[in-house]
mmCIF file of C-alpha atoms in Angstrom:
data_model
loop_
_atom_site.group_PDB
_atom_site.id
_atom_site.type_symbol
_atom_site.label_atom_id
_atom_site.label_comp_id
_atom_site.label_asym_id
_atom_site.label_seq_id
_atom_site.Cartn_x
_atom_site.Cartn_y
_atom_site.Cartn_z
ATOM 1 C CA MET V 17 -0.332 -0.075 -0.125
ATOM 2 C CA THR V 18 1.382 3.415 -1.177
ATOM 3 C CA THR V 19 0.600 6.381 0.976
ATOM 4 C CA THR V 20 1.381 9.748 0.667
ATOM 5 C CA ALA V 21 3.194 11.615 3.336
ATOM 6 C CA LEU V 22 1.025 13.726 5.831
ATOM 7 C CA ASP V 23 0.999 17.461 5.843
ATOM 8 C CA PRO V 24 1.666 18.283 9.675
ATOM 9 C CA THR V 25 0.156 21.566 9.222
ATOM 10 C CA ALA V 26 -3.414 20.237 7.766
ATOM 11 C CA PRO V 27 -6.283 21.084 10.456
ATOM 12 C CA LEU V 28 -6.825 17.363 10.791
ATOM 13 C CA VAL V 29 -3.479 16.062 11.326
ATOM 14 C CA PHE V 30 -2.149 15.842 14.688
ATOM 15 C CA ASP V 31 1.349 15.292 16.330
ATOM 16 C CA THR V 32 1.145 12.627 18.592
ATOM 17 C CA ALA V 33 4.644 12.037 19.971
ATOM 18 C CA GLU V 34 3.783 12.954 23.437
ATOM 19 C CA LEU V 35 1.243 10.089 23.568
ATOM 20 C CA ARG V 36 4.008 7.300 23.027
ATOM 21 C CA GLY V 37 3.163 6.086 26.952
ATOM 22 C CA ALA V 38 0.066 4.349 27.304
ATOM 23 C CA GLY V 39 -2.798 6.248 28.881
ATOM 24 C CA THR V 40 -1.296 9.326 27.770
ATOM 25 C CA THR V 41 -3.931 11.569 26.493
ATOM 26 C CA MET V 42 -4.444 14.780 24.569
ATOM 27 C CA HIS V 43 -7.426 16.778 24.174
ATOM 28 C CA VAL V 44 -7.725 18.518 20.935
ATOM 29 C CA ALA V 45 -10.914 21.021 20.366
ATOM 30 C CA ARG V 46 -11.234 23.397 17.364
ATOM 31 C CA GLU V 47 -13.203 24.837 14.676
ATOM 32 C CA ILE V 48 -12.019 23.938 11.130
ATOM 33 C CA PRO V 49 -13.334 24.465 7.603
ATOM 34 C CA ALA V 50 -13.759 21.113 5.729
ATOM 35 C CA PRO V 51 -11.035 20.393 3.355
ATOM 36 C CA GLU V 52 -13.412 18.799 0.929
ATOM 37 C CA ALA V 53 -17.064 18.362 0.143
ATOM 38 C CA TYR V 54 -18.450 15.510 2.599
ATOM 39 C CA GLY V 55 -21.553 13.890 0.713
ATOM 40 C CA LEU V 56 -23.086 14.075 -2.625
ATOM 41 C CA GLU V 57 -22.560 17.879 -3.475
ATOM 42 C CA ALA V 58 -25.687 18.405 -5.561
ATOM 43 C CA VAL V 59 -27.866 16.512 -3.498
ATOM 44 C CA TYR V 60 -26.897 16.782 0.093
ATOM 45 C CA ALA V 61 -23.537 17.440 1.587
ATOM 46 C CA VAL V 62 -21.384 19.282 3.969
ATOM 47 C CA PRO V 63 -19.785 21.818 1.486
ATOM 48 C CA LYS V 64 -15.913 22.504 1.550
ATOM 49 C CA GLY V 65 -15.360 25.214 3.685
ATOM 50 C CA ALA V 66 -18.081 24.405 6.076
ATOM 51 C CA VAL V 67 -17.274 24.603 9.646
ATOM 52 C CA LEU V 68 -16.464 21.426 11.420
ATOM 53 C CA ASP V 69 -16.582 21.532 15.237
ATOM 54 C CA ILE V 70 -13.886 18.921 16.470
ATOM 55 C CA ASP V 71 -14.100 17.850 20.029
ATOM 56 C CA VAL V 72 -11.856 14.704 20.029
ATOM 57 C CA HIS V 73 -9.553 12.918 22.987
ATOM 58 C CA LEU V 74 -6.289 11.358 21.841
ATOM 59 C CA THR V 75 -5.203 8.425 24.021
ATOM 60 C CA GLY V 76 -1.809 6.797 24.011
ATOM 61 C CA VAL V 77 -2.718 2.471 24.197
ATOM 62 C CA SER V 78 -0.267 -0.147 23.376
ATOM 63 C CA GLU V 79 -0.899 -0.473 20.009
ATOM 64 C CA GLY V 80 -1.203 3.128 18.902
ATOM 65 C CA VAL V 81 -3.488 5.983 19.597
ATOM 66 C CA LEU V 82 -7.234 6.082 19.916
ATOM 67 C CA ALA V 83 -8.869 8.941 18.796
ATOM 68 C CA THR V 84 -12.628 9.555 20.378
ATOM 69 C CA GLY V 85 -14.498 12.260 20.168
ATOM 70 C CA GLN V 86 -17.407 14.453 18.473
ATOM 71 C CA VAL V 87 -17.620 16.432 15.295
ATOM 72 C CA GLU V 88 -20.530 18.475 14.562
ATOM 73 C CA ALA V 89 -21.101 20.058 11.220
ATOM 74 C CA VAL V 90 -24.203 21.482 8.863
ATOM 75 C CA ALA V 91 -25.035 19.666 5.966
ATOM 76 C CA GLU V 92 -26.765 21.420 2.864
ATOM 77 C CA GLY V 93 -28.984 19.908 0.003
ATOM 78 C CA GLU V 94 -32.460 19.833 -1.470
ATOM 79 C CA CYS V 95 -35.647 17.645 -0.335
ATOM 80 C CA ALA V 96 -35.912 14.625 -2.253
ATOM 81 C CA ARG V 97 -39.464 14.831 -2.632
ATOM 82 C CA CYS V 98 -40.138 18.756 -2.832
ATOM 83 C CA LEU V 99 -36.513 19.927 -4.290
ATOM 84 C CA ALA V 100 -36.739 22.763 -1.365
ATOM 85 C CA PRO V 101 -33.382 23.898 -0.107
ATOM 86 C CA VAL V 102 -32.541 21.621 3.281
ATOM 87 C CA GLN V 103 -30.089 22.195 5.889
ATOM 88 C CA ASP V 104 -29.457 19.795 8.845
ATOM 89 C CA ALA V 105 -27.260 19.918 11.818
ATOM 90 C CA LEU V 106 -25.158 16.643 12.092
ATOM 91 C CA SER V 107 -23.611 15.453 15.445
ATOM 92 C CA VAL V 108 -21.435 12.295 14.938
ATOM 93 C CA GLN V 109 -19.072 10.257 17.123
ATOM 94 C CA VAL V 110 -15.819 9.259 16.003
ATOM 95 C CA GLN V 111 -13.606 6.472 17.117
ATOM 96 C CA GLU V 112 -10.678 5.217 15.506
ATOM 97 C CA LEU V 113 -7.581 3.239 16.559
ATOM 98 C CA TYR V 114 -4.137 4.307 14.585
ATOM 99 C CA ALA V 115 -1.614 1.796 14.945
ATOM 100 C CA TYR V 116 1.964 2.507 15.432
ATOM 101 C CA GLU V 117 4.324 1.524 12.617
ATOM 102 C CA GLY V 118 5.822 -1.888 13.007
ATOM 103 C CA SER V 119 3.285 -2.674 15.922
ATOM 104 C CA VAL V 120 1.502 -6.071 16.419
ATOM 105 C CA THR V 121 -1.578 -4.672 14.949
ATOM 106 C CA GLU V 122 0.124 -3.833 11.576
ATOM 107 C CA ALA V 123 1.187 -7.447 11.412
ATOM 108 C CA THR V 124 -2.144 -9.118 12.453
ATOM 109 C CA THR V 125 -4.801 -6.843 10.295
ATOM 110 C CA GLU V 126 -5.030 -6.031 6.619
ATOM 111 C CA ALA V 127 -3.850 -2.765 5.348
ATOM 112 C CA ASP V 128 -7.457 -1.319 4.662
ATOM 113 C CA GLU V 129 -8.841 -2.757 8.234
ATOM 114 C CA ILE V 130 -7.192 -0.007 10.490
ATOM 115 C CA MET V 131 -5.880 3.222 10.560
ATOM 116 C CA ARG V 132 -1.901 3.721 10.652
ATOM 117 C CA LEU V 133 0.115 6.500 12.011
ATOM 118 C CA GLN V 134 2.916 7.962 9.887
ATOM 119 C CA GLY V 135 5.455 8.495 12.175
ATOM 120 C CA ASP V 136 4.064 10.505 14.741
ATOM 121 C CA LEU V 137 1.473 11.990 12.616
ATOM 122 C CA LEU V 138 -2.323 10.930 12.685
ATOM 123 C CA ASP V 139 -4.695 11.858 10.031
ATOM 124 C CA LEU V 140 -8.062 12.299 11.446
ATOM 125 C CA GLU V 141 -9.967 13.280 8.088
ATOM 126 C CA PRO V 142 -10.845 10.195 6.977
ATOM 127 C CA ALA V 143 -12.507 9.076 9.995
ATOM 128 C CA VAL V 144 -14.155 12.583 9.983
ATOM 129 C CA ARG V 145 -15.396 12.231 6.646
ATOM 130 C CA ASP V 146 -16.683 8.323 7.056
ATOM 131 C CA ALA V 147 -18.854 9.415 10.238
ATOM 132 C CA LEU V 148 -20.321 12.394 8.651
ATOM 133 C CA VAL V 149 -21.246 10.607 5.302
ATOM 134 C CA LEU V 150 -22.520 7.611 7.307
ATOM 135 C CA ALA V 151 -24.956 9.988 9.324
ATOM 136 C CA MET V 152 -26.510 11.444 6.417
ATOM 137 C CA PRO V 153 -30.045 10.371 5.713
ATOM 138 C CA VAL V 154 -30.237 8.805 2.076
ATOM 139 C CA THR V 155 -33.383 10.552 1.176
ATOM 140 C CA PRO V 156 -32.904 14.135 2.697
ATOM 141 C CA LEU V 157 -36.351 15.783 3.458
ATOM 142 C CA CYS V 158 -37.321 19.084 4.325
ATOM 143 C CA ARG V 159 -39.786 17.682 6.871
ATOM 144 C CA PRO V 160 -41.055 14.085 7.148
ATOM 145 C CA ASP V 161 -44.447 14.666 5.974
ATOM 146 C CA CYS V 162 -43.267 16.616 2.990
ATOM 147 C CA PRO V 163 -46.044 15.975 0.312
ATOM 148 C CA GLY V 164 -43.713 16.326 -2.637
ATOM 149 C CA LEU V 165 -44.343 17.939 -6.214
ATOM 150 C CA CYS V 166 -47.723 17.463 -8.220
ATOM 151 C CA ALA V 167 -46.648 14.518 -10.893
ATOM 152 C CA GLU V 168 -48.677 16.409 -13.301
ATOM 153 C CA CYS V 169 -47.493 20.058 -13.258
ATOM 154 C CA GLY V 170 -44.495 19.762 -11.127
ATOM 155 C CA VAL V 171 -45.407 22.334 -8.442
ATOM 156 C CA PRO V 172 -44.767 21.618 -4.897
ATOM 157 C CA TRP V 173 -48.133 20.558 -3.297
ATOM 158 C CA ASP V 174 -47.581 23.026 -0.318
ATOM 159 C CA GLU V 175 -47.910 25.803 -2.966
ATOM 160 C CA LEU V 176 -51.359 24.643 -4.556
ATOM 161 C CA PRO V 177 -54.848 24.829 -3.515
ATOM 162 C CA ASP V 178 -56.610 21.649 -1.693
ATOM 163 C CA ASP V 179 -58.904 20.869 -4.987
ATOM 164 C CA HIS V 180 -55.927 21.090 -7.307
ATOM 165 C CA GLY V 181 -56.066 18.497 -9.812
ATOM 166 C CA HIS V 182 -55.773 17.371 -13.394
ATOM 167 C CA GLU V 183 -58.043 16.014 -15.846
ATOM 168 C CA VAL V 184 -56.794 13.012 -17.466
ATOM 169 C CA VAL V 185 -57.983 11.948 -20.863
ATOM 170 C CA ASP V 186 -57.240 8.378 -21.615
ATOM 171 C CA PRO V 187 -55.079 8.718 -24.920
ATOM 172 C CA ARG V 188 -57.494 6.031 -26.619
ATOM 173 C CA TRP V 189 -60.321 8.481 -26.210
ATOM 174 C CA ALA V 190 -58.480 11.803 -27.277
ATOM 175 C CA GLY V 191 -60.205 11.659 -30.402
ATOM 176 C CA LEU V 192 -63.580 11.561 -29.087
ATOM 177 C CA GLU V 193 -62.595 14.418 -26.716
ATOM 178 C CA LYS V 194 -62.063 16.493 -29.282
ATOM 179 C CA LEU V 195 -65.259 15.981 -30.863
ATOM 180 C CA ARG V 196 -66.700 16.787 -27.600
ATOM 181 C CA LEU V 197 -64.949 19.776 -27.220
ATOM 182 C CA ALA V 198 -65.890 21.169 -30.756
ATOM 183 C CA ASP V 199 -69.467 20.088 -30.055
ATOM 184 C CA SER V 200 -69.601 22.172 -26.782
ATOM 185 C CA ASP V 201 -67.915 25.147 -28.473
ATOM 186 C CA GLY V 202 -70.636 25.149 -31.301
ATOM 187 C CA GLU V 203 -67.981 24.640 -33.765
ATOM 188 C CA SER V 204 -66.975 21.662 -36.114
ATOM 189 C CA LYS V 205 -63.477 20.917 -36.329
#
């Protein structure tokens, strides 16, 4: 597995050198801009640059560093039924073990089963992204009882009168319908 070197100045990369002893902890609380959009940008996502509120405890354990905490962000998109704008506050728990290079955990797990430290650097971004995306609804709604759009005219049902409807003529009778309309107008067509 080829990994790119981590940028120690990236907002979700932490230096864990002081956590080499089991039981040592470091608390990290900060607000940072989302480094990329999380989710489906055109449908529902935490936009790039949106504020991520990070509150995480990093704890040294025998095999690496355990990151545990909470992330809050605002996701934006459109309602799957009526296409109205939707904005939801997301609050997710993050818990991820980052194994030391050369640890027993590294030898006993596949490369993609567990996160790895690069030297003393820990990249929390993949764990944050995964937690936020998994917390997003499959079908975002402006409200649970959203009636959606009229299938005939495409106008949101909330904007239409209660008696709204469309006369649907069976296409097999369309020719007779033209005759009926012509007869009611007093003209022959």
